[in-house]
Short mmCIF file of C-alpha atoms and ligand atoms in Angstrom, two decimals:
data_model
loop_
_atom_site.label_atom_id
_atom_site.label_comp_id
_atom_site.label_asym_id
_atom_site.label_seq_id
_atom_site.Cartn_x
_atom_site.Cartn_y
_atom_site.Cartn_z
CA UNK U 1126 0.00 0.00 0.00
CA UNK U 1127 1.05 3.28 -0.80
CA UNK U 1128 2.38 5.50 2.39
CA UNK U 1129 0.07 8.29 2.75
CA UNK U 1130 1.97 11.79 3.58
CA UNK U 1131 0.91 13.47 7.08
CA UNK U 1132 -0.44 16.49 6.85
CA UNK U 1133 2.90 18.68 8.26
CA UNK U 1134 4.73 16.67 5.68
CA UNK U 1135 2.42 17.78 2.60
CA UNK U 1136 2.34 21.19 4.34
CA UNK U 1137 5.83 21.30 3.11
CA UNK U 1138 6.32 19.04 0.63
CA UNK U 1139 3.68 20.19 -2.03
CA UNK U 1140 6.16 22.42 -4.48
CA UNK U 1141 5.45 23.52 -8.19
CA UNK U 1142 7.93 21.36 -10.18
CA UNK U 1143 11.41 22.80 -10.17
CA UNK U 1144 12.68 25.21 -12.93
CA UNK U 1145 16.34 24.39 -15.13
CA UNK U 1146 18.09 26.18 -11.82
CA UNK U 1147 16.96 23.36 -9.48
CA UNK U 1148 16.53 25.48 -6.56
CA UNK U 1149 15.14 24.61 -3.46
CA UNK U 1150 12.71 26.40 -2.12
CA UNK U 1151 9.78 27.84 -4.53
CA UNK U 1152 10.93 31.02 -6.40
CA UNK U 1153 8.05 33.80 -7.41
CA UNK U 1154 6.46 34.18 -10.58
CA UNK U 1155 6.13 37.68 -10.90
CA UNK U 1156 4.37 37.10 -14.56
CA UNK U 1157 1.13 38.63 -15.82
CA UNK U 1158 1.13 36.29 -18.62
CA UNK U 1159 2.73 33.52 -19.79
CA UNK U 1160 4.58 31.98 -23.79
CA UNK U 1161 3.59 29.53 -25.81
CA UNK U 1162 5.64 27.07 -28.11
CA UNK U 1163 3.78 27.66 -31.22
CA UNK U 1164 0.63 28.35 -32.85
CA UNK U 1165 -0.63 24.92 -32.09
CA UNK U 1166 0.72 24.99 -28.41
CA UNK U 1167 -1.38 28.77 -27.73
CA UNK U 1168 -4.39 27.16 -29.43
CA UNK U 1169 -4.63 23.82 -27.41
CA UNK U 1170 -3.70 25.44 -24.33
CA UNK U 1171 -6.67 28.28 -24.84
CA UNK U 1172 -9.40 24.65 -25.64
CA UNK U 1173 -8.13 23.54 -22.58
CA UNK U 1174 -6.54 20.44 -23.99
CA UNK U 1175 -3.44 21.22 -22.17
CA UNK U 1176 -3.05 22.29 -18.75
CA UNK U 1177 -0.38 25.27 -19.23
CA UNK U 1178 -0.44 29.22 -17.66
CA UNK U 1179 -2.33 31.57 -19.93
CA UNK U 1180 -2.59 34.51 -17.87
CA UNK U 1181 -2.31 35.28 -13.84
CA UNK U 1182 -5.50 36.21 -13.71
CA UNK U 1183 -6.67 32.31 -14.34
CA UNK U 1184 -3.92 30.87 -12.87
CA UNK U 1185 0.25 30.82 -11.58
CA UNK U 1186 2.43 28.24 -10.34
CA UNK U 1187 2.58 30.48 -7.22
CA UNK U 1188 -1.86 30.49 -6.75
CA UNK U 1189 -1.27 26.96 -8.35
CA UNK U 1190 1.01 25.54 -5.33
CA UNK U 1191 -0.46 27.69 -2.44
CA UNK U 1192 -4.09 25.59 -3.59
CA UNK U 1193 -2.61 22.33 -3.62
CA UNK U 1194 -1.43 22.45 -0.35
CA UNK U 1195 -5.03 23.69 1.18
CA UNK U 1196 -6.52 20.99 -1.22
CA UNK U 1197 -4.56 18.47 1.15
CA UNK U 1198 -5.20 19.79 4.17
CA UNK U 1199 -8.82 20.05 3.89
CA UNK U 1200 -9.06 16.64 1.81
CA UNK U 1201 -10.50 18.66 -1.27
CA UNK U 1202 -10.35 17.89 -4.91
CA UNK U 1203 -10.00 21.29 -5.91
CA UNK U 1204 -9.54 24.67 -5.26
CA UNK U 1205 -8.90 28.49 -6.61
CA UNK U 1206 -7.46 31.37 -4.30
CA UNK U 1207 -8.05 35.21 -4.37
CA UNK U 1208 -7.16 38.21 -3.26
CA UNK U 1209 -9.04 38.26 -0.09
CA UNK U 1210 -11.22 36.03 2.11
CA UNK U 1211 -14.27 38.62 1.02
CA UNK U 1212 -13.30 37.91 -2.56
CA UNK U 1213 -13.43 34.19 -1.75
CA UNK U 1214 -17.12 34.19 -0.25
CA UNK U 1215 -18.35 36.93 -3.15
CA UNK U 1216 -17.31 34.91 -6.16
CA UNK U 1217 -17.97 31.27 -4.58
CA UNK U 1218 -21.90 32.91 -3.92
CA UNK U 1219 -21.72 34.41 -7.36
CA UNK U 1220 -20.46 31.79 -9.33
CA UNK U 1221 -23.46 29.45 -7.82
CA UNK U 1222 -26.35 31.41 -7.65
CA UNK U 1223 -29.13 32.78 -9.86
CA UNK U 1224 -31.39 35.45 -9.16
CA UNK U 1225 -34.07 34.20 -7.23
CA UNK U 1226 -32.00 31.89 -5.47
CA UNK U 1227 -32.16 31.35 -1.61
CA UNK U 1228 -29.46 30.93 1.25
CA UNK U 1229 -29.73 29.71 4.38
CA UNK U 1230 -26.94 30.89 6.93
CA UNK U 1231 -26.19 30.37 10.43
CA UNK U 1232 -26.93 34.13 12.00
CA UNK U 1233 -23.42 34.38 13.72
CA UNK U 1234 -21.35 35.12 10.47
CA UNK U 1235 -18.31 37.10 9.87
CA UNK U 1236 -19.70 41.10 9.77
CA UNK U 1237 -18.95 41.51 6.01
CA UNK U 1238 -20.68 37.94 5.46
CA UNK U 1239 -23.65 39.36 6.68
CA UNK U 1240 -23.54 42.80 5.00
CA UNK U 1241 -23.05 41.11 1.67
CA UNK U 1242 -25.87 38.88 1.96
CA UNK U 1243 -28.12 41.47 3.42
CA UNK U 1244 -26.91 44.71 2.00
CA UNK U 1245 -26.23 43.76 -1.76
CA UNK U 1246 -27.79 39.77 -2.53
CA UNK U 1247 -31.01 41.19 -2.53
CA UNK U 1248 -30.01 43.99 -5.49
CA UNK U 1249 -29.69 39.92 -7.76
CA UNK U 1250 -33.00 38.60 -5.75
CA UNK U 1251 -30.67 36.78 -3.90
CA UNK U 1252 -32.18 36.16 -0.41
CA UNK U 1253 -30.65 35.05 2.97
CA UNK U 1254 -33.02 33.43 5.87
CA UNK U 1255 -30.50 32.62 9.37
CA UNK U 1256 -30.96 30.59 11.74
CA UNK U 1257 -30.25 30.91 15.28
CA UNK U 1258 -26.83 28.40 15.78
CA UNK U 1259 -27.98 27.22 19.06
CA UNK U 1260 -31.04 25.62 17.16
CA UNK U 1261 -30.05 23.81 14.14
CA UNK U 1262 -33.97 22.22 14.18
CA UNK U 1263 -34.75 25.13 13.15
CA UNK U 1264 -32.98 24.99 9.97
CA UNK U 1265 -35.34 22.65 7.96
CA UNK U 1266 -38.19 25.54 8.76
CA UNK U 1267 -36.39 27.88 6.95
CA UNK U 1268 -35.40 25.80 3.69
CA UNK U 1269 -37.38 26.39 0.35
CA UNK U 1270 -38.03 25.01 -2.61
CA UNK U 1271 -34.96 28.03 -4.16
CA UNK U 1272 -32.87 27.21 -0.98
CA UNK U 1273 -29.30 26.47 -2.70
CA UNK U 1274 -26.90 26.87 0.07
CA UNK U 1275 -26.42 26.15 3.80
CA UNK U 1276 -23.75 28.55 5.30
CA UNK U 1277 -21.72 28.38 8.26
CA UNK U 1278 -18.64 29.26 10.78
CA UNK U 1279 -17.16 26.78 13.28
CA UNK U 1280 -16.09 28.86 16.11
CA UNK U 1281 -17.72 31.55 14.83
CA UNK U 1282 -16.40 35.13 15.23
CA UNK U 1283 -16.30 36.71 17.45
CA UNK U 1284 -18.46 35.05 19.94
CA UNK U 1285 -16.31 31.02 19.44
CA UNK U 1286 -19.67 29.73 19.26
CA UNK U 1287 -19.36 26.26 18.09
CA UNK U 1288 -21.69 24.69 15.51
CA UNK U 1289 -21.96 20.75 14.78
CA UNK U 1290 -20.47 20.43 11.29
CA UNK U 1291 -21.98 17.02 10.97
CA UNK U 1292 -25.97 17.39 11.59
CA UNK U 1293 -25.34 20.66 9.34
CA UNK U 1294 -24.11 18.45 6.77
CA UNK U 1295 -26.78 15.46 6.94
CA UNK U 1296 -29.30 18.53 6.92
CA UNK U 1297 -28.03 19.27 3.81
CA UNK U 1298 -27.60 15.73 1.89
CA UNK U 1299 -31.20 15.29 2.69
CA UNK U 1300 -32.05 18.40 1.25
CA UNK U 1301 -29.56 17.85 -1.35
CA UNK U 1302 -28.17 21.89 -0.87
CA UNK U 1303 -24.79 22.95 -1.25
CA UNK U 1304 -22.95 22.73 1.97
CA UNK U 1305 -20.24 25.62 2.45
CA UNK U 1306 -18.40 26.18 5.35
CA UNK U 1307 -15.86 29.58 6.54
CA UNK U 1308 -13.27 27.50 8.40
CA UNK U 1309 -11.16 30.77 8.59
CA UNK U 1310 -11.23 30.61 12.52
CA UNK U 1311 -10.30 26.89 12.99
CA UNK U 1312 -7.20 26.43 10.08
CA UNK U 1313 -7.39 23.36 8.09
CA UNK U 1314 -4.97 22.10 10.89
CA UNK U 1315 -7.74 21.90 13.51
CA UNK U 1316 -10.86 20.99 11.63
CA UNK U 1317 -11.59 19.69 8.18
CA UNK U 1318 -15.14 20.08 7.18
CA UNK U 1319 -15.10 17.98 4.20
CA UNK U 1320 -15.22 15.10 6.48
CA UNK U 1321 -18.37 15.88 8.13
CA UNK U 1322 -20.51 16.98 4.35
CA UNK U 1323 -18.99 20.37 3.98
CA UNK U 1324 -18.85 20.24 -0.50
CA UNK U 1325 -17.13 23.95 -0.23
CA UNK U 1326 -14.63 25.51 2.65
CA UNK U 1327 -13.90 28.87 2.51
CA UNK U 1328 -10.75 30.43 4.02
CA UNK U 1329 -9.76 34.10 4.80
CA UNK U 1330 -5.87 33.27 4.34
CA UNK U 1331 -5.25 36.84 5.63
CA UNK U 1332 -5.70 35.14 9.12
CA UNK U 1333 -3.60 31.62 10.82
CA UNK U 1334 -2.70 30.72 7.14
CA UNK U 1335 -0.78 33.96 6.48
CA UNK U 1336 -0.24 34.01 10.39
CA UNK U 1337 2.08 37.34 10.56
CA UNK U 1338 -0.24 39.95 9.47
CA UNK U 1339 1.31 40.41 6.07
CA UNK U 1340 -1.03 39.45 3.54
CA UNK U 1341 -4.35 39.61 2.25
CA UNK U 1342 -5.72 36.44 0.82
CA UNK U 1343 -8.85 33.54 0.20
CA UNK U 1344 -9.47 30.34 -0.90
CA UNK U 1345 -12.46 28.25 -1.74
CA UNK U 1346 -11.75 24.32 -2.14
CA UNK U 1347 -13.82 21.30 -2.39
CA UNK U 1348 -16.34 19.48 -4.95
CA UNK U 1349 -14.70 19.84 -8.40
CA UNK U 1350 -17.85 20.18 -10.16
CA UNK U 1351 -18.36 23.42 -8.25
CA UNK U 1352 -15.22 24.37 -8.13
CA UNK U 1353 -15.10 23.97 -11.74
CA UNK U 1354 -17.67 27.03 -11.66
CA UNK U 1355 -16.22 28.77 -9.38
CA UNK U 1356 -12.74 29.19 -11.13
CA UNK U 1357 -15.07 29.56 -14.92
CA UNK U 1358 -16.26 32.88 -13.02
CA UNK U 1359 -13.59 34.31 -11.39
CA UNK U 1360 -11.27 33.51 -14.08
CA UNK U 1361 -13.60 36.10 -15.91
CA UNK U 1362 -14.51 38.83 -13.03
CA UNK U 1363 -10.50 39.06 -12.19
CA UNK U 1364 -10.48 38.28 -7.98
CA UNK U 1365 -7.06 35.99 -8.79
CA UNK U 1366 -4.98 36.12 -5.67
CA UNK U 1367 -1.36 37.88 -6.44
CA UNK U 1368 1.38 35.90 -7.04
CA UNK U 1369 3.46 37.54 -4.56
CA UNK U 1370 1.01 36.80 -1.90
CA UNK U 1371 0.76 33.17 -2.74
CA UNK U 1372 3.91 32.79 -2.44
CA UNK U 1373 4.33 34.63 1.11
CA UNK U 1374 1.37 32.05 1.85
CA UNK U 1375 2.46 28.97 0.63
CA UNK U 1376 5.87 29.42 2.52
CA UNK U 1377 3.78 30.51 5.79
CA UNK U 1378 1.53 26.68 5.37
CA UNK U 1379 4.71 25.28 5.79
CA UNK U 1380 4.86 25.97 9.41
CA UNK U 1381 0.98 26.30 10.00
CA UNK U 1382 0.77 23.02 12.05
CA UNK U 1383 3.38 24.06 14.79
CA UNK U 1384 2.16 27.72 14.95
CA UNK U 1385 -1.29 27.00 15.41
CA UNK U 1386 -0.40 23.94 18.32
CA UNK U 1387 1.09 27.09 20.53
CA UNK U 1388 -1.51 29.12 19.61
CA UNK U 1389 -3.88 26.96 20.89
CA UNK U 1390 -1.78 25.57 23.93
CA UNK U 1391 -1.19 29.57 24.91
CA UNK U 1392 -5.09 30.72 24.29
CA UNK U 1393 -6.25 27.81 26.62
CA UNK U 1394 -3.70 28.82 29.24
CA UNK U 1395 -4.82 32.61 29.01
CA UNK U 1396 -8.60 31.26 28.83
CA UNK U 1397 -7.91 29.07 31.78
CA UNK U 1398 -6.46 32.17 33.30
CA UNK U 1399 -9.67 34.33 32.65
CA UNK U 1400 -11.77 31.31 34.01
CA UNK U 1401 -10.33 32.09 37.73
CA UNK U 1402 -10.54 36.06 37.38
CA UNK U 1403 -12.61 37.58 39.95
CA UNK U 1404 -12.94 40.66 37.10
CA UNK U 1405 -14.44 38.62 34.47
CA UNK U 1406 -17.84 37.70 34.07
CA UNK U 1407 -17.90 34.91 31.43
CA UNK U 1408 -15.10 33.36 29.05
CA UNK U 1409 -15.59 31.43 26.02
CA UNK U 1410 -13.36 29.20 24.52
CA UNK U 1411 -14.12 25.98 22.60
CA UNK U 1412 -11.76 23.59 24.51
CA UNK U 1413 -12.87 25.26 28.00
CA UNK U 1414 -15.19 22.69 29.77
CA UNK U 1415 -17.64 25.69 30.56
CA UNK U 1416 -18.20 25.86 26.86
CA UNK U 1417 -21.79 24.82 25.98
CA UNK U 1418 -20.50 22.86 22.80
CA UNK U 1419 -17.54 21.70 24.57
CA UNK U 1420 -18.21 17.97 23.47
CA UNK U 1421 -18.62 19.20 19.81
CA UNK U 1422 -15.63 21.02 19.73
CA UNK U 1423 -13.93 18.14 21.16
CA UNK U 1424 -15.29 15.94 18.16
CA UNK U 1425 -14.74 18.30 14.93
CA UNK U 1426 -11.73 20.07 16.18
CA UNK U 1427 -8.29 19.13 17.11
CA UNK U 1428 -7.27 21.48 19.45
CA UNK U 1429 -9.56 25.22 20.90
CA UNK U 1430 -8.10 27.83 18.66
CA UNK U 1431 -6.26 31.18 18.80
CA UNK U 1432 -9.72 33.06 19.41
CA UNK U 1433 -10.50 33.89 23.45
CA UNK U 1434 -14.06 36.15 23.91
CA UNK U 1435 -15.03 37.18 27.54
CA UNK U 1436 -16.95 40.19 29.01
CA UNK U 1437 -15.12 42.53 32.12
CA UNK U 1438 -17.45 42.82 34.71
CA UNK U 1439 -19.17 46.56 34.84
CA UNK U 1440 -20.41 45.91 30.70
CA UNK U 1441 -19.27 48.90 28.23
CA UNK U 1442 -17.30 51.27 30.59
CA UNK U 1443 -15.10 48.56 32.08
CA UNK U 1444 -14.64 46.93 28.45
CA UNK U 1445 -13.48 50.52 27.30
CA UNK U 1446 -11.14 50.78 30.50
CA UNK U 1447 -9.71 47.79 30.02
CA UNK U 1448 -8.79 48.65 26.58
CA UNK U 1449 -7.27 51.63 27.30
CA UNK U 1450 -4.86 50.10 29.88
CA UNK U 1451 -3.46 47.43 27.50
CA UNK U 1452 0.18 48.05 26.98
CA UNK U 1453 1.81 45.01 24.71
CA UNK U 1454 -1.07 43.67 23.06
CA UNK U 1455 -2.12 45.33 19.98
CA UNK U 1456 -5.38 47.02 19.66
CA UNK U 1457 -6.64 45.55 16.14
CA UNK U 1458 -8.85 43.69 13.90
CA UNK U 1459 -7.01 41.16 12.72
CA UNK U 1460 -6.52 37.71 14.53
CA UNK U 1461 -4.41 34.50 13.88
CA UNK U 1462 -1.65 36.80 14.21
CA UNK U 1463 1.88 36.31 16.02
CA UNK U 1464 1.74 39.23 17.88
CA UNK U 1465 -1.53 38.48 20.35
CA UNK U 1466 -4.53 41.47 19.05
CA UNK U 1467 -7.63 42.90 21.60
CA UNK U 1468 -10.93 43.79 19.38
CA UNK U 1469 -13.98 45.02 20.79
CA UNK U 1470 -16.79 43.85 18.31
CA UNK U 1471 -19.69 45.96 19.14
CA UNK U 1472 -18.01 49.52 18.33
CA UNK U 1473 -15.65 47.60 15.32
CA UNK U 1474 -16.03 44.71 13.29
CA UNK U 1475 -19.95 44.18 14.15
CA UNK U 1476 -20.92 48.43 14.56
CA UNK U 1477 -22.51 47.87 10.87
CA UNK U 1478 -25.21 45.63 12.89
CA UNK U 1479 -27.83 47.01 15.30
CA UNK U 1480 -27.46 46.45 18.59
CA UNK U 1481 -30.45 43.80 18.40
CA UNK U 1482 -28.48 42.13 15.45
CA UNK U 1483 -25.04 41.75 17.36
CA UNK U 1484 -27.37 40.93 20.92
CA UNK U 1485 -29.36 38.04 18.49
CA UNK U 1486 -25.68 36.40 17.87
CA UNK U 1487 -23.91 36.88 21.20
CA UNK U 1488 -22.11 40.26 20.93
CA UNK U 1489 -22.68 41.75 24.35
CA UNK U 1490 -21.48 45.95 24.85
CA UNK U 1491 -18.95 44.47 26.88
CA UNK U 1492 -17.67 41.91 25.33
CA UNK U 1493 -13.75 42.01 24.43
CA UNK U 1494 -11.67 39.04 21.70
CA UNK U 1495 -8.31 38.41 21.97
CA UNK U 1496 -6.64 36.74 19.43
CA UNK U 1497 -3.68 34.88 21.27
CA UNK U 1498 -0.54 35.27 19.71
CA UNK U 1499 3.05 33.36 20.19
CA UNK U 1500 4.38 35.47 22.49
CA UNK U 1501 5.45 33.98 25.28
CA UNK U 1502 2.07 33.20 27.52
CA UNK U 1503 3.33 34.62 30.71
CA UNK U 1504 4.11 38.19 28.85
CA UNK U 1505 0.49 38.32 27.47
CA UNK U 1506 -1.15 36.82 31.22
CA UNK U 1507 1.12 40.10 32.58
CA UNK U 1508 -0.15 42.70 30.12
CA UNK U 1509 -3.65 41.31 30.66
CA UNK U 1510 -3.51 41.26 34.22
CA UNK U 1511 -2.44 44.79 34.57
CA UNK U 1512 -5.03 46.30 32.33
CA UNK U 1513 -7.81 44.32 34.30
CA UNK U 1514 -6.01 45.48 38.07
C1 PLP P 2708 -11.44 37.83 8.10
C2 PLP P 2708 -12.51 36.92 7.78
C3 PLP P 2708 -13.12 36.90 6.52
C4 PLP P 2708 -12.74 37.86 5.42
O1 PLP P 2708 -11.41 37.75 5.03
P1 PLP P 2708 -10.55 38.96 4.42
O2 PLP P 2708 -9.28 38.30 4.05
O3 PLP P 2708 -10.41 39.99 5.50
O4 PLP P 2708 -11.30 39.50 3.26
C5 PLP P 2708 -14.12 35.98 6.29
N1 PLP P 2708 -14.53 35.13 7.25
C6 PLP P 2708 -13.98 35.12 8.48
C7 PLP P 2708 -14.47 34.16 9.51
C8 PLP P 2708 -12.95 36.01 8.80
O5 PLP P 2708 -12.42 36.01 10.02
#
């Protein structure tokens, strides 16, 4: 039997073939387009009879490699990769929807998720019904007979609510809907959602795949046949990840596995931390026994996360002191970073929702995320327990 590659090994070992210079590590294609042989070469290569690099904007060795590598993490057949997670979740929506067409969506989404499908879908006739992610028996309520798509984040953000990836998927193979899951928060090193029915999974690469702060990128991967028509429309609309950032991501996969194991290992020591803090009035983490989907966590996911959400006691005012206090951590929006990041939702990356919207998925006044980076634990405990005295 053949010996199957683990999935640190592929993380390093999937490389574009090597040029006439035999060098080692993957140079960058900085090439808009790309030559052909002859006339016979350009014209089988345009039919598609060949695969060869026409243009950057359909594909690069760089966009090529960086998607076979999430294609084997996640277990997908195929994939495409663009210049931001947003860009990811537009085109994959676009590319599979007609007007009139319904989704279905878990109601704790990423903000610009939810702005997208209720802001600008409905200019197509492209309609969104959510459902509450502590009921999934409400789901089959909301399904119709245009329902395409069932949409979802495990841990969501910013709340790391935690939804069961596999009754989400049964839902839809009964239904026989498309399946698509934002596994941004979770890496394809913690949780692949292919195995439990996903037949798309979205990632914002800007996040643990990029892991420094450096780039933005996406990637959709999964079902070929959808992929297929996916890539058909994107190749056309022009959201083709750079080069240069593909690169800078591919060479940041390579170490994904061991970054996001301390990641995790330091955000359940700070949550842990938090847990025992006579300041703090709840904290949520998926690998926290307190967490209500603790056991589903435990089954989809191989270790909590980088994400940590609690609430300082005293709501809004104490949140705002708190923040103010913070010396080393940096106040931002990113997460999966190195460097650890404080965000406080309700006045940034959820303000676009009313306060009943943000209250409906979990997003108290008070409520502060910290993205735990890989500095050393006891630094970011110290800067934390300072701001809180
Ligand atoms: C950041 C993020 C996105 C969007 O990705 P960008 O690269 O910022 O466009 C989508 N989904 C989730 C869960 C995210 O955290």
């Amino acid at each position: 039997m053949k010996h199957k590659k683990q999935f640190e090994t592929e993380a390093i070992r999937t490389q574009s073939e090597r040029t006439q210079f035999l060098e080692h590590s993957t140079p960058m294609y900085l090439t808009s387009s790309f030559v052909f042989e002859d006339a016979e070469d350009m014209r089988a290569s345009f039919a598609e009879e060949k695969e060869h690099n026409i243009y950057s904007r359909y594909s690069n060795p760089n966009s090529t490699e960086f998607v076979e590598k999430v294609c084997k993490m996640e277990g997908a057949e195929a994939g495409f990769s663009f210049a931001s997670g947003m860009a990811a979740v537009f085109s994959t929506f676009a590319a599979l929807l007609e007007s009139g067409d319904h989704i279905v969506s878990a109601k704790s989404i990423f903000g610009s998720t939810h702005t997208l499908f209720t802001q600008f879908f409905p200019k197509w006739n492209i309609g969104t019904s959510y459902f509450d992610i502590n009921d999934l028996g409400e789901i089959e309520k909301l399904i119709t007979p245009t329902t395409k798509i069932i949409y979802a984040e495990s841990p969501t953000n910013p709340g790391v609510d935690v939804l069961d990836l596999e009754a989400l998927g049964n839902i839809a193979k009964k239904h026989n809907l498309i399946f698509i899951v934002d596994n941004c928060f979770a890496s394809p090193y913690l949780q692949q959602p292919i195995k439990f029915g996903a037949d798309l999974v979205i990632h914002s690469g800007t996040k643990l795949m990029d892991g420094q702060g450096r780039v933005l990128a996406g990637v959709t991967v999964g079902n070929s046949y959808l992929v297929d028509k996916i890539y058909r429309f994107s190749r056309i609309t022009g959201p083709a990840l750079s080069p240069f950032n593909a690169w800078v991501l591919s060479k940041s996969l390579e170490t994904l596995a061991l970054r996001v194991d301390k990641h995790c290992t330091n955000a359940l020591r700070l949550a842990e931390y938090l847990e025992d803090h006579k300041k703090i009035e709840w904290v949520k983490y998926p690998f926290l026994k307190s967490h209500p989907k603790y056991e589903i966590a435990k089954k989809q996911m191989k270790a909590g996360g980088c994400v940590v959400a609690f609430e300082v006691k005293g709501g809004l005012e104490a949140g705002r002191k708190f923040f103010d206090a913070i010396k080393m951590l940096s106040l931002s929006a990113n997460l999966g970073d190195s460097r650890s990041i404080v965000t406080h939702p309700a006045s940034t990356t959820h303000s676009k929702l009313t306060k009943e919207e943000r209250e409906s998925v979990g997003i108290s006044d008070g409520m502060v995320r910290i993205s735990v980076g890989l500095e050393h634990i006891d630094d970011i405990i110290a800067d934390i327990k300072q701001a809180l005295e």
